[in-house]
CSV table of N, CA and C in Angstrom, one decimal:
chain,number,residue,atom,x,y,z
A,689,UNK,N,10.3,34.0,10.6
A,689,UNK,CA,9.5,33.7,9.4
A,689,UNK,C,10.3,32.7,8.5
A,690,UNK,N,9.6,31.8,7.9
A,690,UNK,CA,10.2,30.8,7.0
A,690,UNK,C,10.5,31.4,5.7
A,691,UNK,N,11.5,30.8,5.0
A,691,UNK,CA,11.8,31.3,3.7
A,691,UNK,C,10.8,30.8,2.7
A,692,UNK,N,10.7,31.5,1.6
A,692,UNK,CA,9.7,31.1,0.6
A,692,UNK,C,9.9,29.7,0.1
A,693,UNK,N,11.1,29.3,0.0
A,693,UNK,CA,11.5,27.9,-0.4
A,693,UNK,C,10.9,26.9,0.6
A,694,UNK,N,11.1,27.2,1.9
A,694,UNK,CA,10.6,26.3,2.9
A,694,UNK,C,9.1,26.2,2.9
A,695,UNK,N,8.4,27.3,2.7
A,695,UNK,CA,7.0,27.4,2.6
A,695,UNK,C,6.5,26.6,1.4
A,696,UNK,N,7.2,26.8,0.3
A,696,UNK,CA,6.8,26.1,-1.0
A,696,UNK,C,7.0,24.5,-0.8
A,697,UNK,N,7.9,24.1,0.0
A,697,UNK,CA,8.1,22.7,0.3
A,697,UNK,C,6.9,22.1,1.1
A,698,UNK,N,6.5,22.9,2.1
A,698,UNK,CA,5.3,22.5,2.9
A,698,UNK,C,4.1,22.4,2.0
A,699,UNK,N,3.9,23.4,1.1
A,699,UNK,CA,2.8,23.4,0.2
A,699,UNK,C,2.8,22.2,-0.7
A,700,UNK,N,4.0,21.9,-1.2
A,700,UNK,CA,4.2,20.8,-2.1
A,700,UNK,C,3.8,19.5,-1.4
A,701,UNK,N,4.2,19.3,-0.2
A,701,UNK,CA,3.8,18.1,0.6
A,701,UNK,C,2.3,18.0,0.7
A,702,UNK,N,1.6,19.1,1.0
A,702,UNK,CA,0.2,19.1,1.1
A,702,UNK,C,-0.5,18.8,-0.3
A,703,UNK,N,0.1,19.3,-1.3
A,703,UNK,CA,-0.4,19.1,-2.7
A,703,UNK,C,-0.3,17.6,-3.0
A,704,UNK,N,0.8,17.0,-2.7
A,704,UNK,CA,1.0,15.6,-3.0
A,704,UNK,C,0.1,14.7,-2.2
A,705,UNK,N,-0.1,15.1,-0.9
A,705,UNK,CA,-1.1,14.3,-0.1
A,705,UNK,C,-2.5,14.5,-0.4
A,706,UNK,N,-2.8,15.6,-1.1
A,706,UNK,CA,-4.2,16.0,-1.3
A,706,UNK,C,-4.9,15.1,-2.3
A,707,UNK,N,-4.1,14.4,-3.2
A,707,UNK,CA,-4.7,13.5,-4.2
A,707,UNK,C,-5.7,14.2,-5.1
A,708,UNK,N,-5.4,15.4,-5.5
A,708,UNK,CA,-6.3,16.1,-6.4
A,708,UNK,C,-5.7,16.2,-7.8
A,709,UNK,N,-6.6,16.3,-8.8
A,709,UNK,CA,-6.2,16.5,-10.1
A,709,UNK,C,-5.9,17.9,-10.4
A,710,UNK,N,-5.5,18.2,-11.6
A,710,UNK,CA,-5.1,19.5,-12.0
A,710,UNK,C,-6.4,20.4,-12.2
A,711,UNK,N,-6.5,21.5,-11.6
A,711,UNK,CA,-7.6,22.5,-11.6
A,711,UNK,C,-8.9,22.0,-11.0
A,712,UNK,N,-9.5,20.9,-11.6
A,712,UNK,CA,-10.8,20.5,-11.1
A,712,UNK,C,-10.6,19.8,-9.7
A,713,UNK,N,-10.6,20.5,-8.7
A,713,UNK,CA,-10.2,20.0,-7.4
A,713,UNK,C,-11.4,19.2,-6.7
A,714,UNK,N,-11.0,18.3,-5.9
A,714,UNK,CA,-11.9,17.6,-5.0
A,714,UNK,C,-11.5,18.0,-3.5
A,715,UNK,N,-12.2,17.6,-2.6
A,715,UNK,CA,-11.9,17.9,-1.2
A,715,UNK,C,-10.5,17.2,-0.9
A,716,UNK,N,-9.6,18.0,-0.3
A,716,UNK,CA,-8.3,17.4,0.0
A,716,UNK,C,-8.4,16.3,1.0
A,717,UNK,N,-7.5,15.3,1.0
A,717,UNK,CA,-7.5,14.3,2.0
A,717,UNK,C,-7.2,14.9,3.4
A,718,UNK,N,-7.6,14.1,4.4
A,718,UNK,CA,-7.4,14.6,5.8
A,718,UNK,C,-5.9,14.8,6.1
A,719,UNK,N,-5.0,13.9,5.5
A,719,UNK,CA,-3.6,14.1,5.8
A,719,UNK,C,-3.0,15.3,5.2
A,720,UNK,N,-3.6,15.8,4.1
A,720,UNK,CA,-3.1,17.0,3.4
A,720,UNK,C,-3.5,18.3,4.1
A,721,UNK,N,-4.6,18.4,4.7
A,721,UNK,CA,-5.1,19.6,5.3
A,721,UNK,C,-4.2,20.3,6.2
A,722,UNK,N,-3.5,19.7,7.2
A,722,UNK,CA,-2.6,20.4,8.0
A,722,UNK,C,-1.4,21.1,7.2
A,723,UNK,N,-0.9,20.4,6.2
A,723,UNK,CA,0.2,21.0,5.4
A,723,UNK,C,-0.3,22.2,4.6
A,724,UNK,N,-1.5,22.1,4.1
A,724,UNK,CA,-2.1,23.1,3.3
A,724,UNK,C,-2.4,24.4,4.1
A,725,UNK,N,-3.0,24.1,5.3
A,725,UNK,CA,-3.3,25.2,6.2
A,725,UNK,C,-2.0,25.9,6.7
A,726,UNK,N,-1.0,25.1,7.0
A,726,UNK,CA,0.3,25.7,7.5
A,726,UNK,C,0.9,26.5,6.4
A,727,UNK,N,0.9,26.0,5.1
A,727,UNK,CA,1.5,26.7,4.0
A,727,UNK,C,0.7,28.0,3.8
A,728,UNK,N,-0.7,27.9,3.8
A,728,UNK,CA,-1.5,29.2,3.6
A,728,UNK,C,-1.2,30.2,4.7
A,729,UNK,N,-1.1,29.8,5.9
A,729,UNK,CA,-0.8,30.8,7.0
A,729,UNK,C,0.6,31.4,6.8
A,730,UNK,N,1.6,30.6,6.5
A,730,UNK,CA,2.9,31.1,6.3
A,730,UNK,C,3.0,32.0,5.1
A,731,UNK,N,2.3,31.7,4.0
A,731,UNK,CA,2.3,32.5,2.8
A,731,UNK,C,1.6,33.8,3.1
A,732,UNK,N,0.5,33.8,3.9
A,732,UNK,CA,-0.2,35.1,4.2
A,732,UNK,C,0.8,36.0,5.0
A,733,UNK,N,1.5,35.4,5.9
A,733,UNK,CA,2.5,36.2,6.7
A,733,UNK,C,3.6,36.7,5.8
A,734,UNK,N,4.0,35.9,4.8
A,734,UNK,CA,5.1,36.3,3.9
A,734,UNK,C,4.6,37.4,3.0
A,735,UNK,N,3.4,37.4,2.5
A,735,UNK,CA,3.0,38.4,1.6
A,735,UNK,C,2.7,39.7,2.4
A,736,UNK,N,2.4,39.6,3.6
A,736,UNK,CA,2.2,40.8,4.5
A,736,UNK,C,3.6,41.5,4.6
A,737,UNK,N,4.6,40.7,4.7
A,737,UNK,CA,6.0,41.3,4.9
A,737,UNK,C,6.6,41.7,3.5
A,738,UNK,N,6.2,41.0,2.5
A,738,UNK,CA,6.8,41.2,1.2
A,738,UNK,C,5.7,41.3,0.1
A,739,UNK,N,4.9,42.3,0.2
A,739,UNK,CA,3.7,42.4,-0.7
A,739,UNK,C,3.9,42.5,-2.2
A,740,UNK,N,5.2,42.7,-2.6
A,740,UNK,CA,5.5,42.8,-4.0
A,740,UNK,C,6.1,41.5,-4.6
A,741,UNK,N,6.1,40.5,-3.8
A,741,UNK,CA,6.6,39.2,-4.3
A,741,UNK,C,5.5,38.4,-5.0
A,742,UNK,N,5.6,38.5,-6.4
A,742,UNK,CA,4.6,37.8,-7.2
A,742,UNK,C,4.5,36.3,-7.0
A,743,UNK,N,5.7,35.7,-6.8
A,743,UNK,CA,5.7,34.2,-6.6
A,743,UNK,C,5.0,33.8,-5.3
A,744,UNK,N,5.2,34.6,-4.3
A,744,UNK,CA,4.5,34.3,-3.0
A,744,UNK,C,3.0,34.4,-3.2
A,745,UNK,N,2.5,35.4,-4.0
A,745,UNK,CA,1.1,35.5,-4.3
A,745,UNK,C,0.6,34.3,-5.1
A,746,UNK,N,1.4,33.8,-6.1
A,746,UNK,CA,1.0,32.6,-6.9
A,746,UNK,C,0.9,31.4,-6.0
A,747,UNK,N,1.9,31.2,-5.1
A,747,UNK,CA,1.8,30.1,-4.2
A,747,UNK,C,0.6,30.2,-3.2
A,748,UNK,N,0.3,31.3,-2.7
A,748,UNK,CA,-0.9,31.5,-1.9
A,748,UNK,C,-2.1,31.2,-2.7
A,749,UNK,N,-2.2,31.5,-3.9
A,749,UNK,CA,-3.3,31.2,-4.8
A,749,UNK,C,-3.4,29.7,-4.9
A,750,UNK,N,-2.3,29.0,-5.0
A,750,UNK,CA,-2.4,27.5,-5.1
A,750,UNK,C,-2.9,26.9,-3.8
A,751,UNK,N,-2.4,27.4,-2.7
A,751,UNK,CA,-2.9,26.9,-1.4
A,751,UNK,C,-4.4,27.1,-1.2
A,752,UNK,N,-4.8,28.3,-1.6
A,752,UNK,CA,-6.3,28.5,-1.5
A,752,UNK,C,-7.1,27.6,-2.4
A,753,UNK,N,-6.5,27.4,-3.6
A,753,UNK,CA,-7.2,26.5,-4.5
A,753,UNK,C,-7.3,25.1,-4.0
A,754,UNK,N,-6.2,24.6,-3.5
A,754,UNK,CA,-6.2,23.2,-2.9
A,754,UNK,C,-7.2,23.1,-1.7
A,755,UNK,N,-7.4,24.2,-1.0
A,755,UNK,CA,-8.4,24.2,0.1
A,755,UNK,C,-9.8,24.5,-0.4
A,756,UNK,N,-10.0,24.6,-1.7
A,756,UNK,CA,-11.3,24.9,-2.3
A,756,UNK,C,-11.8,26.3,-2.0
A,757,UNK,N,-10.9,27.2,-1.7
A,757,UNK,CA,-11.3,28.6,-1.5
A,757,UNK,C,-11.0,29.4,-2.8
A,758,UNK,N,-11.9,29.1,-3.8
A,758,UNK,CA,-11.6,29.6,-5.1
A,758,UNK,C,-11.7,31.2,-5.2
A,759,UNK,N,-12.6,31.8,-4.4
A,759,UNK,CA,-12.6,33.3,-4.5
A,759,UNK,C,-11.3,33.9,-4.0
A,760,UNK,N,-10.7,33.3,-3.0
A,760,UNK,CA,-9.4,33.8,-2.5
A,760,UNK,C,-8.3,33.4,-3.5
A,761,UNK,N,-8.4,32.3,-4.1
A,761,UNK,CA,-7.4,31.8,-5.0
A,761,UNK,C,-7.4,32.8,-6.2
A,762,UNK,N,-8.5,33.2,-6.7
A,762,UNK,CA,-8.7,34.1,-7.8
A,762,UNK,C,-8.1,35.5,-7.4
A,763,UNK,N,-8.4,36.0,-6.2
A,763,UNK,CA,-7.9,37.3,-5.8
A,763,UNK,C,-6.4,37.3,-5.7
A,764,UNK,N,-5.8,36.3,-5.1
A,764,UNK,CA,-4.4,36.3,-4.9
A,764,UNK,C,-3.6,36.1,-6.2
A,765,UNK,N,-4.2,35.3,-7.1
A,765,UNK,CA,-3.6,35.2,-8.4
A,765,UNK,C,-3.6,36.5,-9.2
A,766,UNK,N,-4.8,37.2,-9.1
A,766,UNK,CA,-4.8,38.5,-9.7
A,766,UNK,C,-3.8,39.5,-9.2
A,767,UNK,N,-3.5,39.4,-7.9
A,767,UNK,CA,-2.4,40.2,-7.3
A,767,UNK,C,-1.1,39.8,-7.9
A,768,UNK,N,-0.8,38.5,-8.1
A,768,UNK,CA,0.4,38.1,-8.7
A,768,UNK,C,0.5,38.6,-10.2
A,769,UNK,N,-0.6,38.6,-10.9
A,769,UNK,CA,-0.6,39.0,-12.3
A,769,UNK,C,-0.3,40.5,-12.3
A,770,UNK,N,-0.9,41.3,-11.4
A,770,UNK,CA,-0.7,42.7,-11.4
A,770,UNK,C,0.8,43.1,-11.1
A,771,UNK,N,1.4,42.2,-10.3
A,771,UNK,CA,2.8,42.5,-10.0
A,771,UNK,C,3.8,42.0,-11.1
A,772,UNK,N,3.4,40.9,-11.8
A,772,UNK,CA,4.3,40.3,-12.8
A,772,UNK,C,3.4,39.8,-14.0
A,773,UNK,N,3.3,40.7,-15.0
A,773,UNK,CA,2.4,40.4,-16.1
A,773,UNK,C,3.1,39.6,-17.2
A,774,UNK,N,4.3,39.1,-17.0
A,774,UNK,CA,5.0,38.4,-18.0
A,774,UNK,C,4.6,36.9,-18.2
A,775,UNK,N,4.0,36.3,-17.2
A,775,UNK,CA,3.7,34.9,-17.2
A,775,UNK,C,2.3,34.7,-17.8
A,776,UNK,N,2.2,34.3,-19.0
A,776,UNK,CA,0.9,34.1,-19.7
A,776,UNK,C,0.1,32.9,-19.1
A,777,UNK,N,0.9,32.0,-18.5
A,777,UNK,CA,0.2,30.8,-17.9
A,777,UNK,C,-0.8,31.3,-16.8
A,778,UNK,N,-0.4,32.4,-16.1
A,778,UNK,CA,-1.3,32.9,-15.1
A,778,UNK,C,-2.7,33.2,-15.6
A,779,UNK,N,-2.8,33.8,-16.8
A,779,UNK,CA,-4.1,34.1,-17.4
A,779,UNK,C,-4.9,32.9,-17.6
A,780,UNK,N,-4.3,31.9,-18.1
A,780,UNK,CA,-5.0,30.6,-18.4
A,780,UNK,C,-5.5,30.0,-17.1
A,781,UNK,N,-4.6,30.0,-16.1
A,781,UNK,CA,-5.0,29.5,-14.8
A,781,UNK,C,-6.1,30.3,-14.1
A,782,UNK,N,-6.1,31.6,-14.3
A,782,UNK,CA,-7.1,32.5,-13.7
A,782,UNK,C,-8.5,32.1,-14.4
A,783,UNK,N,-8.5,31.9,-15.7
A,783,UNK,CA,-9.8,31.5,-16.3
A,783,UNK,C,-10.3,30.2,-15.8
A,784,UNK,N,-9.4,29.2,-15.6
A,784,UNK,CA,-9.8,27.9,-15.1
A,784,UNK,C,-10.3,28.0,-13.6
A,785,UNK,N,-9.6,28.9,-12.8
A,785,UNK,CA,-10.0,29.1,-11.4
A,785,UNK,C,-11.4,29.6,-11.4
A,786,UNK,N,-11.7,30.6,-12.3
A,786,UNK,CA,-13.1,31.2,-12.3
A,786,UNK,C,-14.1,30.2,-12.7
A,787,UNK,N,-13.8,29.3,-13.7
A,787,UNK,CA,-14.7,28.3,-14.1
A,787,UNK,C,-15.0,27.3,-13.0
A,788,UNK,N,-13.9,26.7,-12.5
A,788,UNK,CA,-14.1,25.7,-11.4
A,788,UNK,C,-14.6,26.3,-10.1
A,789,UNK,N,-14.2,27.5,-9.9
A,789,UNK,CA,-14.7,28.2,-8.6
A,789,UNK,C,-16.2,28.3,-8.6
A,790,UNK,N,-16.8,28.6,-9.8
A,790,UNK,CA,-18.2,28.7,-9.9
A,790,UNK,C,-18.9,27.4,-9.6
A,791,UNK,N,-18.3,26.3,-10.0
A,791,UNK,CA,-18.9,25.0,-9.7
A,791,UNK,C,-18.9,24.7,-8.2
A,792,UNK,N,-17.8,25.0,-7.5
A,792,UNK,CA,-17.7,24.8,-6.0
A,792,UNK,C,-18.6,25.8,-5.3
A,793,UNK,N,-18.7,27.0,-5.8
A,793,UNK,CA,-19.5,28.0,-5.2
A,793,UNK,C,-21.0,27.5,-5.2
A,794,UNK,N,-21.4,26.9,-6.3
A,794,UNK,CA,-22.7,26.4,-6.4
A,794,UNK,C,-22.9,25.3,-5.4
A,795,UNK,N,-21.9,24.5,-5.2
A,795,UNK,CA,-22.0,23.4,-4.2
A,795,UNK,C,-22.3,23.9,-2.8
A,796,UNK,N,-21.7,25.0,-2.4
A,796,UNK,CA,-21.9,25.7,-1.2
A,796,UNK,C,-21.7,24.7,0.1
A,797,UNK,N,-20.6,24.0,0.0
A,797,UNK,CA,-20.2,23.2,1.2
A,797,UNK,C,-18.8,23.4,1.5
A,798,UNK,N,-18.5,23.4,2.8
A,798,UNK,CA,-17.1,23.6,3.2
A,798,UNK,C,-16.3,22.3,2.9
A,799,UNK,N,-15.0,22.4,2.9
A,799,UNK,CA,-14.1,21.3,2.7
A,799,UNK,C,-14.4,20.2,3.8
A,800,UNK,N,-14.6,20.7,5.0
A,800,UNK,CA,-14.9,19.8,6.2
A,800,UNK,C,-16.2,19.1,5.9
A,801,UNK,N,-17.3,19.7,5.4
A,801,UNK,CA,-18.5,19.1,5.1
A,801,UNK,C,-18.3,18.0,4.0
A,802,UNK,N,-17.5,18.4,3.0
A,802,UNK,CA,-17.3,17.4,1.9
A,802,UNK,C,-16.6,16.2,2.5
A,803,UNK,N,-15.6,16.4,3.3
A,803,UNK,CA,-14.9,15.3,3.9
A,803,UNK,C,-15.9,14.4,4.7
A,804,UNK,N,-16.7,15.0,5.5
A,804,UNK,CA,-17.7,14.2,6.3
A,804,UNK,C,-18.7,13.4,5.4
A,805,UNK,N,-19.1,14.1,4.3
A,805,UNK,CA,-20.0,13.4,3.4
A,805,UNK,C,-19.3,12.2,2.7
A,806,UNK,N,-18.0,12.4,2.4
A,806,UNK,CA,-17.2,11.4,1.8
A,806,UNK,C,-17.1,10.2,2.7
A,807,UNK,N,-16.7,10.4,3.9
A,807,UNK,CA,-16.6,9.3,4.9
A,807,UNK,C,-17.9,8.6,5.1
A,808,UNK,N,-19.0,9.3,5.2
A,808,UNK,CA,-20.3,8.8,5.4
A,808,UNK,C,-20.7,7.9,4.2
A,809,UNK,N,-20.5,8.4,2.9
A,809,UNK,CA,-20.8,7.6,1.8
A,809,UNK,C,-19.9,6.4,1.6
A,810,UNK,N,-18.7,6.5,1.9
A,810,UNK,CA,-17.8,5.3,1.9
A,810,UNK,C,-18.3,4.2,2.8
A,811,UNK,N,-18.6,4.6,4.0
A,811,UNK,CA,-19.1,3.6,5.0
A,811,UNK,C,-20.4,3.0,4.6
A,812,UNK,N,-21.3,3.8,4.2
A,812,UNK,CA,-22.7,3.3,3.8
A,812,UNK,C,-22.6,2.5,2.6
A,813,UNK,N,-21.9,2.9,1.6
A,813,UNK,CA,-21.9,2.2,0.3
A,813,UNK,C,-21.2,0.8,0.6
A,814,UNK,N,-20.1,0.8,1.4
A,814,UNK,CA,-19.4,-0.5,1.7
A,814,UNK,C,-20.4,-1.4,2.4
A,815,UNK,N,-21.2,-0.9,3.3
A,815,UNK,CA,-22.1,-1.7,4.1
A,815,UNK,C,-23.3,-2.1,3.3
A,816,UNK,N,-24.0,-1.2,2.5
A,816,UNK,CA,-25.2,-1.6,1.9
A,816,UNK,C,-25.2,-1.4,0.4
A,817,UNK,N,-24.1,-1.0,-0.2
A,817,UNK,CA,-24.0,-0.8,-1.7
A,817,UNK,C,-24.8,0.5,-2.1
A,818,UNK,N,-24.7,0.7,-3.4
A,818,UNK,CA,-25.3,1.9,-4.0
A,818,UNK,C,-26.6,1.4,-4.8
A,819,UNK,N,-27.7,2.0,-4.5
A,819,UNK,CA,-28.9,1.7,-5.2
A,819,UNK,C,-29.2,2.6,-6.5
A,820,UNK,N,-28.1,3.3,-6.9
A,820,UNK,CA,-28.1,4.1,-8.1
A,820,UNK,C,-29.1,5.3,-8.0
A,821,UNK,N,-29.3,5.8,-6.7
A,821,UNK,CA,-30.0,7.0,-6.5
A,821,UNK,C,-29.1,7.9,-5.5
A,822,UNK,N,-29.7,9.0,-5.1
A,822,UNK,CA,-29.0,9.9,-4.2
A,822,UNK,C,-29.5,9.7,-2.8
A,823,UNK,N,-30.1,8.5,-2.5
A,823,UNK,CA,-30.7,8.3,-1.2
A,823,UNK,C,-29.8,8.6,0.0
A,824,UNK,N,-28.6,8.1,0.0
A,824,UNK,CA,-27.7,8.3,1.1
A,824,UNK,C,-27.2,9.7,1.2
A,825,UNK,N,-26.9,10.3,0.0
A,825,UNK,CA,-26.5,11.7,0.0
A,825,UNK,C,-27.6,12.6,0.5
A,826,UNK,N,-28.8,12.4,0.1
A,826,UNK,CA,-29.9,13.2,0.6
A,826,UNK,C,-30.1,13.1,2.1
A,827,UNK,N,-30.0,11.8,2.5
A,827,UNK,CA,-30.1,11.6,4.0
A,827,UNK,C,-29.1,12.4,4.8
A,828,UNK,N,-27.8,12.3,4.3
A,828,UNK,CA,-26.7,13.0,5.0
A,828,UNK,C,-27.0,14.5,4.9
A,829,UNK,N,-27.4,15.0,3.8
A,829,UNK,CA,-27.7,16.5,3.7
A,829,UNK,C,-28.8,16.9,4.6
A,830,UNK,N,-29.9,16.0,4.7
A,830,UNK,CA,-31.0,16.4,5.6
A,830,UNK,C,-30.6,16.5,7.1
A,831,UNK,N,-29.5,15.7,7.4
A,831,UNK,CA,-29.1,15.7,8.8
A,831,UNK,C,-27.9,16.8,9.1
A,832,UNK,N,-27.3,17.3,8.0
A,832,UNK,CA,-26.1,18.1,8.2
A,832,UNK,C,-26.1,19.5,7.6
A,833,UNK,N,-27.1,19.8,6.7
A,833,UNK,CA,-27.1,21.2,6.2
A,833,UNK,C,-28.6,21.7,6.3
A,834,UNK,N,-28.7,23.0,6.2
A,834,UNK,CA,-30.0,23.6,6.3
A,834,UNK,C,-30.9,23.2,5.1
A,835,UNK,N,-32.2,23.1,5.4
A,835,UNK,CA,-33.2,22.6,4.4
A,835,UNK,C,-33.2,23.4,3.1
A,836,UNK,N,-33.0,24.8,3.3
A,836,UNK,CA,-33.0,25.6,2.1
A,836,UNK,C,-31.8,25.4,1.2
A,837,UNK,N,-30.8,24.8,1.6
A,837,UNK,CA,-29.6,24.5,0.8
A,837,UNK,C,-29.6,23.2,0.1
A,838,UNK,N,-30.4,22.2,0.6
A,838,UNK,CA,-30.3,20.9,0.2
A,838,UNK,C,-30.5,20.7,-1.3
A,839,UNK,N,-31.6,21.3,-1.9
A,839,UNK,CA,-31.8,21.1,-3.3
A,839,UNK,C,-30.8,21.7,-4.2
A,840,UNK,N,-30.3,22.9,-3.7
A,840,UNK,CA,-29.2,23.6,-4.5
A,840,UNK,C,-27.9,22.7,-4.5
A,841,UNK,N,-27.6,22.1,-3.4
A,841,UNK,CA,-26.4,21.2,-3.3
A,841,UNK,C,-26.6,20.0,-4.1
A,842,UNK,N,-27.8,19.4,-4.1
A,842,UNK,CA,-28.1,18.2,-4.9
A,842,UNK,C,-27.9,18.5,-6.4
A,843,UNK,N,-28.4,19.7,-6.8
A,843,UNK,CA,-28.3,20.1,-8.2
A,843,UNK,C,-26.8,20.3,-8.6
A,844,UNK,N,-26.0,20.9,-7.7
A,844,UNK,CA,-24.6,21.1,-7.9
A,844,UNK,C,-23.9,19.8,-8.0
A,845,UNK,N,-24.2,18.8,-7.2
A,845,UNK,CA,-23.6,17.5,-7.2
A,845,UNK,C,-23.9,16.8,-8.6
A,846,UNK,N,-25.1,17.0,-9.0
A,846,UNK,CA,-25.4,16.4,-10.4
A,846,UNK,C,-24.6,17.1,-11.5
A,847,UNK,N,-24.5,18.4,-11.4
A,847,UNK,CA,-23.7,19.1,-12.4
A,847,UNK,C,-22.3,18.7,-12.4
A,848,UNK,N,-21.8,18.1,-11.3
A,848,UNK,CA,-20.4,17.6,-11.3
A,848,UNK,C,-20.3,16.1,-11.5
A,849,UNK,N,-21.4,15.5,-12.0
A,849,UNK,CA,-21.4,14.1,-12.3
A,849,UNK,C,-21.9,13.2,-11.2
A,850,UNK,N,-22.5,13.7,-10.2
A,850,UNK,CA,-22.9,12.9,-9.1
A,850,UNK,C,-24.4,12.6,-9.2
A,851,UNK,N,-24.8,11.6,-10.0
A,851,UNK,CA,-26.2,11.3,-10.2
A,851,UNK,C,-26.7,10.2,-9.3
A,852,UNK,N,-25.8,9.6,-8.6
A,852,UNK,CA,-26.2,8.6,-7.5
A,852,UNK,C,-25.1,8.7,-6.5
A,853,UNK,N,-25.3,7.9,-5.4
A,853,UNK,CA,-24.3,8.0,-4.3
A,853,UNK,C,-22.9,7.6,-4.6
A,854,UNK,N,-22.8,6.6,-5.4
A,854,UNK,CA,-21.4,6.1,-5.7
A,854,UNK,C,-20.8,7.1,-6.7
A,855,UNK,N,-21.6,7.8,-7.6
A,855,UNK,CA,-21.0,8.8,-8.5
A,855,UNK,C,-20.6,10.0,-7.7
A,856,UNK,N,-21.4,10.4,-6.7
A,856,UNK,CA,-21.0,11.5,-5.8
A,856,UNK,C,-19.6,11.2,-5.3
A,857,UNK,N,-19.4,10.0,-4.8
A,857,UNK,CA,-18.1,9.6,-4.2
A,857,UNK,C,-17.0,9.6,-5.2
A,858,UNK,N,-17.3,9.0,-6.4
A,858,UNK,CA,-16.2,8.9,-7.4
A,858,UNK,C,-16.0,10.2,-8.2
A,859,UNK,N,-17.0,10.9,-8.6
A,859,UNK,CA,-16.9,12.0,-9.5
A,859,UNK,C,-16.7,13.4,-8.8
A,860,UNK,N,-17.2,13.5,-7.6
A,860,UNK,CA,-17.1,14.7,-6.9
A,860,UNK,C,-16.1,14.7,-5.8
A,861,UNK,N,-16.0,13.6,-5.0
A,861,UNK,CA,-15.2,13.5,-3.9
A,861,UNK,C,-13.8,13.0,-4.2
A,862,UNK,N,-13.6,12.1,-5.2
A,862,UNK,CA,-12.3,11.5,-5.5
A,862,UNK,C,-11.5,12.4,-6.4
């Protein structure tokens, strides 16, 4: 088993490659995903062996957050708080996770689907430009997600500032 310091270094590499802002996450870059997944697996193994290590739970929460697994990020941060109630920053972070987690939950797309949509929009917008509608996004959704989810996803994209295809790319994906 790796040391917590080694795992933290892997997580940090993934976070740096993810190109995500603070709290309000976007889909991680393709380069970041292997690091984030490795860190998450190693952290899960670590907390199974050392379940009272609050720092390991905090780091696992970060890994889950960067992978857009907000419900797991919230649960693991709550475990850290239960173990170590001294850090007031955790409470602020927990509130932010709940707020942003609700937005991603509404979106109801996996990080893989988000990455595929991003690549599709980048290619299509480069080729034909943006007509300031959601035509390309809706076309991709119609081909890749179930019909009953499409309007919910479109509404969630708009709630995150994606009112046209280029805004989906810039405001939701970047």
